[in-house]
Short mmCIF file of C-alpha atoms and ligand atoms in Angstrom, two decimals:
data_model
loop_
_atom_site.label_atom_id
_atom_site.label_comp_id
_atom_site.label_asym_id
_atom_site.label_seq_id
_atom_site.Cartn_x
_atom_site.Cartn_y
_atom_site.Cartn_z
CA UNK I 1 -29.80 27.49 -172.26
CA UNK I 2 -26.66 29.56 -172.70
CA UNK I 3 -23.74 28.13 -170.70
CA UNK I 4 -20.97 30.39 -169.51
CA UNK I 5 -17.92 29.73 -167.36
CA UNK I 6 -17.71 33.21 -165.91
CA UNK I 7 -21.09 33.41 -164.29
CA UNK I 8 -21.48 35.97 -161.51
CA UNK I 9 -24.17 36.40 -158.91
CA UNK I 10 -26.31 39.28 -157.70
CA UNK I 11 -27.86 37.73 -154.60
CA UNK I 12 -27.28 40.52 -152.05
CA UNK I 13 -27.83 38.25 -149.04
CA UNK I 14 -27.37 39.49 -145.46
CA UNK I 15 -24.85 37.11 -143.83
CA UNK I 16 -24.53 33.33 -144.50
CA UNK I 17 -21.42 33.85 -146.68
CA UNK I 18 -20.27 30.21 -146.55
CA UNK I 19 -23.65 28.80 -147.56
CA UNK I 20 -23.99 31.35 -150.35
CA UNK I 21 -20.50 30.55 -151.71
CA UNK I 22 -21.22 26.82 -151.50
CA UNK I 23 -24.47 27.07 -153.47
CA UNK I 24 -23.03 29.43 -156.08
CA UNK I 25 -20.07 27.13 -156.60
CA UNK I 26 -22.49 24.22 -157.08
CA UNK I 27 -24.20 26.16 -159.87
CA UNK I 28 -20.93 27.19 -161.53
CA UNK I 29 -19.64 23.61 -161.55
CA UNK I 30 -23.05 22.05 -162.28
CA UNK I 31 -22.45 19.92 -159.23
CA UNK I 32 -25.87 19.93 -157.65
CA UNK I 33 -27.27 17.72 -154.95
CA UNK I 34 -30.61 16.13 -155.66
CA UNK I 35 -31.99 17.61 -152.45
CA UNK I 36 -30.99 20.33 -150.00
CA UNK I 37 -32.27 20.80 -146.48
CA UNK I 38 -31.94 24.35 -145.12
CA UNK I 39 -32.39 24.42 -141.39
CA UNK I 40 -32.34 27.12 -138.70
CA UNK I 41 -34.81 29.38 -136.85
CA UNK I 42 -37.22 31.53 -138.84
CA UNK I 43 -36.27 35.02 -140.12
CA UNK I 44 -32.61 34.07 -140.72
CA UNK I 45 -32.94 34.08 -144.51
CA UNK I 46 -33.42 30.43 -145.51
CA UNK I 47 -36.19 31.15 -148.00
CA UNK I 48 -34.44 34.25 -149.36
CA UNK I 49 -31.30 32.23 -150.10
CA UNK I 50 -33.37 29.34 -151.51
CA UNK I 51 -35.23 31.64 -153.89
CA UNK I 52 -32.01 33.27 -155.17
CA UNK I 53 -30.52 29.81 -155.68
CA UNK I 54 -33.61 28.62 -157.55
CA UNK I 55 -33.81 31.75 -159.69
CA UNK I 56 -30.12 31.36 -160.60
CA UNK I 57 -30.69 27.75 -161.62
CA UNK I 58 -33.65 28.59 -163.81
CA UNK I 59 -32.41 31.91 -165.29
CA UNK I 60 -31.99 31.61 -169.06
CA UNK I 61 -29.21 34.18 -169.22
CA UNK I 62 -26.53 32.48 -167.05
CA UNK I 63 -24.29 35.54 -167.38
CA UNK I 64 -22.62 38.07 -165.12
CA UNK I 65 -25.74 38.97 -163.16
CA UNK I 66 -27.38 35.80 -161.94
CA UNK I 67 -30.37 35.76 -161.71
CA UNK I 68 -30.78 38.44 -164.39
CA UNK I 69 -34.35 39.27 -163.37
CA UNK I 70 -35.27 40.10 -166.97
CA UNK I 71 -35.38 36.90 -169.04
CA UNK I 72 -38.66 35.04 -169.54
CA UNK I 73 -37.76 32.47 -166.87
CA UNK I 74 -36.91 35.13 -164.28
CA UNK I 75 -40.10 37.03 -164.99
CA UNK I 76 -42.27 33.91 -164.82
CA UNK I 77 -40.62 32.89 -161.57
CA UNK I 78 -41.13 36.32 -160.05
CA UNK I 79 -44.82 36.21 -160.95
CA UNK I 80 -45.26 32.68 -159.60
CA UNK I 81 -45.90 31.32 -163.10
CA UNK I 82 -42.75 29.33 -163.90
CA UNK I 83 -43.92 25.93 -165.21
CA UNK I 84 -40.92 24.03 -163.77
CA UNK I 85 -41.02 25.44 -160.25
CA UNK I 86 -43.30 24.10 -157.54
CA UNK I 87 -43.86 25.23 -153.96
CA UNK I 88 -45.29 23.04 -151.25
CA UNK I 89 -46.12 24.71 -147.94
CA UNK I 90 -48.91 25.69 -145.62
CA UNK I 91 -52.12 25.79 -147.65
CA UNK I 92 -55.63 27.06 -147.19
CA UNK I 93 -58.10 24.24 -146.63
CA UNK I 94 -60.77 24.98 -149.24
CA UNK I 95 -63.53 23.39 -147.13
CA UNK I 96 -62.88 25.34 -143.93
CA UNK I 97 -61.20 28.35 -145.61
CA UNK I 98 -58.60 28.26 -142.84
CA UNK I 99 -54.84 27.66 -143.09
CA UNK I 100 -53.96 24.02 -142.58
CA UNK I 101 -51.67 23.26 -139.67
CA UNK I 102 -49.91 20.47 -141.56
CA UNK I 103 -48.51 19.73 -144.99
CA UNK I 104 -50.84 16.94 -146.14
CA UNK I 105 -50.15 13.95 -148.37
CA UNK I 106 -52.28 15.22 -151.28
CA UNK I 107 -49.91 18.17 -151.65
CA UNK I 108 -46.92 15.83 -151.89
CA UNK I 109 -48.71 13.48 -154.33
CA UNK I 110 -49.43 16.43 -156.59
CA UNK I 111 -45.76 17.46 -156.41
CA UNK I 112 -44.66 13.94 -157.32
CA UNK I 113 -46.95 13.94 -160.35
CA UNK I 114 -45.63 17.31 -161.54
CA UNK I 115 -41.99 16.28 -161.11
CA UNK I 116 -42.62 13.26 -163.32
CA UNK I 117 -43.77 15.41 -166.27
CA UNK I 118 -41.24 16.54 -168.89
CA UNK I 119 -39.80 20.03 -168.35
CA UNK I 120 -41.06 22.78 -170.60
CA UNK I 121 -37.72 24.55 -170.96
CA UNK I 122 -35.42 21.52 -170.95
CA UNK I 123 -33.75 22.95 -167.86
CA UNK I 124 -34.10 22.09 -164.19
CA UNK I 125 -37.28 21.25 -162.38
CA UNK I 126 -37.20 22.69 -158.90
CA UNK I 127 -39.39 22.09 -155.87
CA UNK I 128 -39.35 24.22 -152.73
CA UNK I 129 -40.88 22.73 -149.60
CA UNK I 130 -41.35 25.42 -146.97
CA UNK I 131 -41.97 24.79 -143.26
CA UNK I 132 -41.18 21.09 -143.65
CA UNK I 133 -41.48 20.70 -139.88
CA UNK I 134 -45.24 20.79 -140.58
CA UNK I 135 -45.23 17.56 -142.60
CA UNK I 136 -47.24 14.81 -140.95
CA UNK I 137 -46.02 11.20 -140.99
CA UNK I 138 -47.70 10.27 -144.27
CA UNK I 139 -46.58 13.37 -146.17
CA UNK I 140 -43.02 12.92 -144.87
CA UNK I 141 -43.16 9.35 -146.09
CA UNK I 142 -44.34 10.49 -149.51
CA UNK I 143 -41.46 13.01 -149.70
CA UNK I 144 -39.08 10.18 -148.86
CA UNK I 145 -40.48 8.20 -151.82
CA UNK I 146 -39.72 11.15 -154.12
CA UNK I 147 -36.17 11.37 -152.76
CA UNK I 148 -35.68 7.62 -153.21
CA UNK I 149 -36.68 7.69 -156.87
CA UNK I 150 -34.93 10.80 -158.23
CA UNK I 151 -35.89 12.17 -161.61
CA UNK I 152 -33.22 13.67 -163.84
CA UNK I 153 -32.32 17.37 -163.47
CA UNK I 154 -34.59 17.78 -160.48
CA UNK I 155 -33.58 19.76 -157.41
CA UNK I 156 -35.61 19.72 -154.21
CA UNK I 157 -35.04 22.31 -151.51
CA UNK I 158 -36.57 21.67 -148.13
CA UNK I 159 -36.77 24.43 -145.50
CA UNK I 160 -37.28 23.53 -141.85
CA UNK I 161 -37.08 25.68 -138.71
CA UNK I 162 -36.53 22.53 -136.73
CA UNK I 163 -35.38 19.14 -137.99
CA UNK I 164 -35.98 17.15 -134.81
CA UNK I 165 -39.30 15.83 -136.15
CA UNK I 166 -38.03 14.94 -139.63
CA UNK I 167 -37.28 11.26 -140.26
CA UNK I 168 -33.57 10.41 -140.42
CA UNK I 169 -34.25 8.71 -143.75
CA UNK I 170 -35.09 12.14 -145.21
CA UNK I 171 -32.11 13.86 -143.56
CA UNK I 172 -29.73 11.25 -144.93
CA UNK I 173 -30.83 11.96 -148.49
CA UNK I 174 -30.35 15.73 -148.32
CA UNK I 175 -27.38 18.04 -148.37
CA UNK I 176 -27.84 19.69 -144.96
CA UNK I 177 -27.13 23.44 -144.71
CA UNK I 178 -27.43 24.93 -141.25
CA UNK I 179 -28.31 28.64 -141.01
CA UNK I 180 -26.81 30.38 -137.98
CA UNK I 181 -27.72 33.71 -136.33
CA UNK I 182 -26.19 36.66 -138.21
CA UNK I 183 -23.88 39.02 -136.23
CA UNK I 184 -25.46 42.40 -135.40
CA UNK I 185 -22.64 44.28 -137.16
CA UNK I 186 -23.25 42.35 -140.39
CA UNK I 187 -26.96 43.22 -140.25
CA UNK I 188 -26.12 46.85 -139.47
CA UNK I 189 -23.81 47.26 -142.43
CA UNK I 190 -26.31 45.50 -144.72
CA UNK I 191 -29.04 47.93 -143.60
CA UNK I 192 -26.73 50.91 -144.09
CA UNK I 193 -26.05 49.78 -147.64
CA UNK I 194 -29.82 49.51 -148.15
CA UNK I 195 -30.16 53.17 -147.17
CA UNK I 196 -31.71 52.70 -143.71
CA UNK I 197 -31.16 55.79 -141.54
CA UNK I 198 -31.68 53.98 -138.23
CA UNK I 199 -29.62 50.89 -139.09
CA UNK I 200 -27.98 50.69 -135.66
CA UNK I 201 -31.26 50.45 -133.74
CA UNK I 202 -32.86 48.13 -136.31
CA UNK I 203 -29.85 45.80 -136.25
CA UNK I 204 -29.80 45.63 -132.45
CA UNK I 205 -33.54 44.95 -132.27
CA UNK I 206 -33.45 42.20 -134.88
CA UNK I 207 -31.84 39.69 -132.51
CA UNK I 208 -29.49 38.35 -135.22
CA UNK I 209 -32.37 37.74 -137.65
CA UNK I 210 -31.95 39.73 -140.90
CA UNK I 211 -35.57 38.93 -141.78
CA UNK I 212 -36.87 40.76 -138.72
CA UNK I 213 -34.66 43.79 -139.43
CA UNK I 214 -35.98 43.95 -142.99
CA UNK I 215 -39.57 43.58 -141.80
CA UNK I 216 -39.05 46.52 -139.47
CA UNK I 217 -37.48 48.51 -142.27
CA UNK I 218 -40.19 47.75 -144.81
CA UNK I 219 -43.22 47.99 -142.63
CA UNK I 220 -44.13 51.66 -142.47
CA UNK I 221 -46.78 50.85 -139.88
CA UNK I 222 -44.08 49.83 -137.46
CA UNK I 223 -42.37 53.17 -137.34
CA UNK I 224 -44.84 55.48 -135.66
CA UNK I 225 -44.16 59.06 -136.56
CA UNK I 226 -42.41 61.34 -134.12
CA UNK I 227 -45.46 63.57 -134.30
CA UNK I 228 -47.84 60.85 -133.08
CA UNK I 229 -45.40 59.94 -130.35
CA UNK I 230 -45.08 63.54 -129.17
CA UNK I 231 -48.85 63.96 -129.06
CA UNK I 232 -49.20 60.72 -127.11
CA UNK I 233 -46.64 61.92 -124.61
CA UNK I 234 -48.54 65.09 -123.72
CA UNK I 235 -51.84 63.24 -123.72
CA UNK I 236 -50.40 60.78 -121.21
CA UNK I 237 -49.14 63.60 -118.99
CA UNK I 238 -52.58 65.19 -118.82
CA UNK I 239 -54.61 61.99 -118.47
CA UNK I 240 -55.91 60.54 -115.21
CA UNK I 241 -54.75 57.10 -114.10
CA UNK I 242 -57.55 55.16 -115.82
CA UNK I 243 -57.08 56.89 -119.16
CA UNK I 244 -53.34 56.30 -118.94
CA UNK I 245 -53.96 52.55 -118.96
CA UNK I 246 -56.13 52.79 -122.08
CA UNK I 247 -53.41 54.89 -123.74
CA UNK I 248 -50.98 51.96 -123.46
CA UNK I 249 -52.99 50.12 -126.11
CA UNK I 250 -53.47 53.20 -128.23
CA UNK I 251 -49.83 54.23 -128.35
CA UNK I 252 -48.49 50.87 -129.49
CA UNK I 253 -50.27 48.42 -131.74
CA UNK I 254 -49.08 45.36 -129.78
CA UNK I 255 -47.94 42.45 -131.90
CA UNK I 256 -47.96 38.77 -130.93
CA UNK I 257 -44.21 38.73 -131.56
CA UNK I 258 -42.45 40.17 -128.50
CA UNK I 259 -39.39 41.06 -130.63
CA UNK I 260 -41.58 43.41 -132.64
CA UNK I 261 -43.03 44.92 -129.44
CA UNK I 262 -39.60 45.60 -127.98
CA UNK I 263 -38.64 47.30 -131.23
CA UNK I 264 -41.77 49.49 -131.14
CA UNK I 265 -41.21 50.35 -127.49
CA UNK I 266 -37.59 51.35 -128.07
CA UNK I 267 -38.65 53.43 -131.04
CA UNK I 268 -41.18 55.24 -128.83
CA UNK I 269 -38.69 55.78 -125.99
CA UNK I 270 -36.13 57.18 -128.41
CA UNK I 271 -38.69 59.64 -129.81
CA UNK I 272 -39.69 60.71 -126.31
CA UNK I 273 -36.07 61.30 -125.33
CA UNK I 274 -35.48 63.45 -128.42
CA UNK I 275 -38.63 65.36 -127.65
CA UNK I 276 -37.60 66.02 -124.07
CA UNK I 277 -34.28 67.32 -125.38
CA UNK I 278 -36.41 69.79 -127.37
CA UNK I 279 -38.38 70.74 -124.23
CA UNK I 280 -35.16 71.58 -122.44
CA UNK I 281 -33.97 73.66 -125.41
CA UNK I 282 -37.23 75.60 -125.57
CA UNK I 283 -37.21 76.28 -121.85
CA UNK I 284 -33.61 77.46 -121.98
CA UNK I 285 -34.35 79.85 -124.90
CA UNK I 286 -32.52 77.77 -127.49
CA UNK I 287 -35.54 77.19 -129.67
CA UNK I 288 -33.53 77.43 -132.89
CA UNK I 289 -31.86 74.10 -132.04
CA UNK I 290 -34.98 71.98 -131.66
CA UNK I 291 -35.61 69.08 -134.05
CA UNK I 292 -38.52 66.85 -133.10
CA UNK I 293 -41.02 69.48 -132.01
CA UNK I 294 -40.44 71.77 -134.97
CA UNK I 295 -43.65 70.74 -136.71
CA UNK I 296 -45.65 71.06 -133.51
CA UNK I 297 -45.98 74.74 -132.58
CA UNK I 298 -49.19 73.92 -130.70
CA UNK I 299 -47.20 71.89 -128.20
CA UNK I 300 -45.00 74.78 -127.13
CA UNK I 301 -47.61 75.96 -124.65
CA UNK I 302 -47.62 72.54 -123.05
CA UNK I 303 -43.89 72.79 -122.57
CA UNK I 304 -44.25 75.76 -120.25
CA UNK I 305 -46.29 73.70 -117.78
CA UNK I 306 -43.28 71.44 -117.08
CA UNK I 307 -40.48 72.62 -114.80
CA UNK I 308 -36.90 71.31 -114.88
CA UNK I 309 -37.19 68.93 -111.89
CA UNK I 310 -40.24 67.32 -113.53
CA UNK I 311 -38.40 66.99 -116.85
CA UNK I 312 -35.42 65.39 -115.10
CA UNK I 313 -37.72 62.93 -113.33
CA UNK I 314 -39.38 61.96 -116.63
CA UNK I 315 -36.00 61.42 -118.29
CA UNK I 316 -34.96 59.14 -115.44
CA UNK I 317 -38.15 57.08 -115.88
CA UNK I 318 -37.51 56.73 -119.61
CA UNK I 319 -33.92 55.57 -119.01
CA UNK I 320 -35.25 53.04 -116.54
CA UNK I 321 -37.73 51.77 -119.15
CA UNK I 322 -34.83 51.35 -121.60
CA UNK I 323 -32.98 49.28 -119.00
CA UNK I 324 -36.01 47.06 -118.42
CA UNK I 325 -36.38 46.47 -122.16
CA UNK I 326 -32.87 45.03 -122.27
CA UNK I 327 -33.67 42.54 -119.52
CA UNK I 328 -36.46 40.49 -121.10
CA UNK I 329 -39.21 42.23 -119.17
CA UNK I 330 -42.56 42.20 -120.97
CA UNK I 331 -42.71 45.30 -123.17
CA UNK I 332 -46.33 46.16 -122.41
CA UNK I 333 -45.69 46.06 -118.64
CA UNK I 334 -42.72 48.37 -119.17
CA UNK I 335 -44.86 50.95 -120.96
CA UNK I 336 -47.67 50.64 -118.39
CA UNK I 337 -45.19 51.19 -115.60
CA UNK I 338 -43.69 54.20 -117.36
CA UNK I 339 -46.98 55.85 -118.24
CA UNK I 340 -48.56 55.61 -114.80
CA UNK I 341 -45.39 57.06 -113.26
CA UNK I 342 -44.85 59.94 -115.69
ZN1 ZN F 401 -32.91 35.48 -165.97
#
């Protein structure tokens, strides 16, 4: 492996500057702990940081762009084929074909066996244990055995949302790195640099979790098009009370994560507000200024059925829904309440 004293990193992590500097410095000075424990709630970026750290350790280039992403090691790692990297986490139980709820001892025994084999590249052997809070007593004990009998040039990274269930004997053998919530402004500027057009809304809705913001950004399904939202609006206006209730489930594909639902609801409310702005412009003969309804000439006729007092009343209801969404009120109830009162 080529060694260089002026190694530089290309991690592009959102937040966690201190942790990132600490880990990069450990690589530069070859001053690595035998085991690291990354702790903090999910979606903060523990696994993202861990994977950049691991890739930088294993990268064969060790140059000004760590990890380089192009050498054999980087490519094998990216494809899940690196012979000196092992992941232990939630697995599918082959008998029941369902995800196991725990990390079981057989998984840890297999890891121990692999760590005892010689490395193929004469570099580091690295193990990543994800969701370590799911280890049962016997698998935690087996991990402890591995930590007690370290093998040379082996680095173990343990990720845990919550360390209250981990034995102190494990904690005491790890370098503990605590991941904290990331400030909204940091997430916003990260999203802007990634080219997101709605970085402000995404950052606010991510509740200090960069992972959630990036999920929102990447998941096209989450951002319902303005066109769908406009159609849903007029459908709701025309529907009777019963149909309005069924629309609530049609308009938003409710997720089990309430943070996602609040994001979807805010996205919908924002689209509806923009659309109502267009309604006002059309009714006041300023059609050239409209934005949202441009692609929807068929909706112009609908616009004429609404008078200004009605439009004002609808706007007030939408503002009220916004207010509710900032006060931890269940997002589905907010939309139900809005739709039946439109
Ligand atoms: Zn590389």
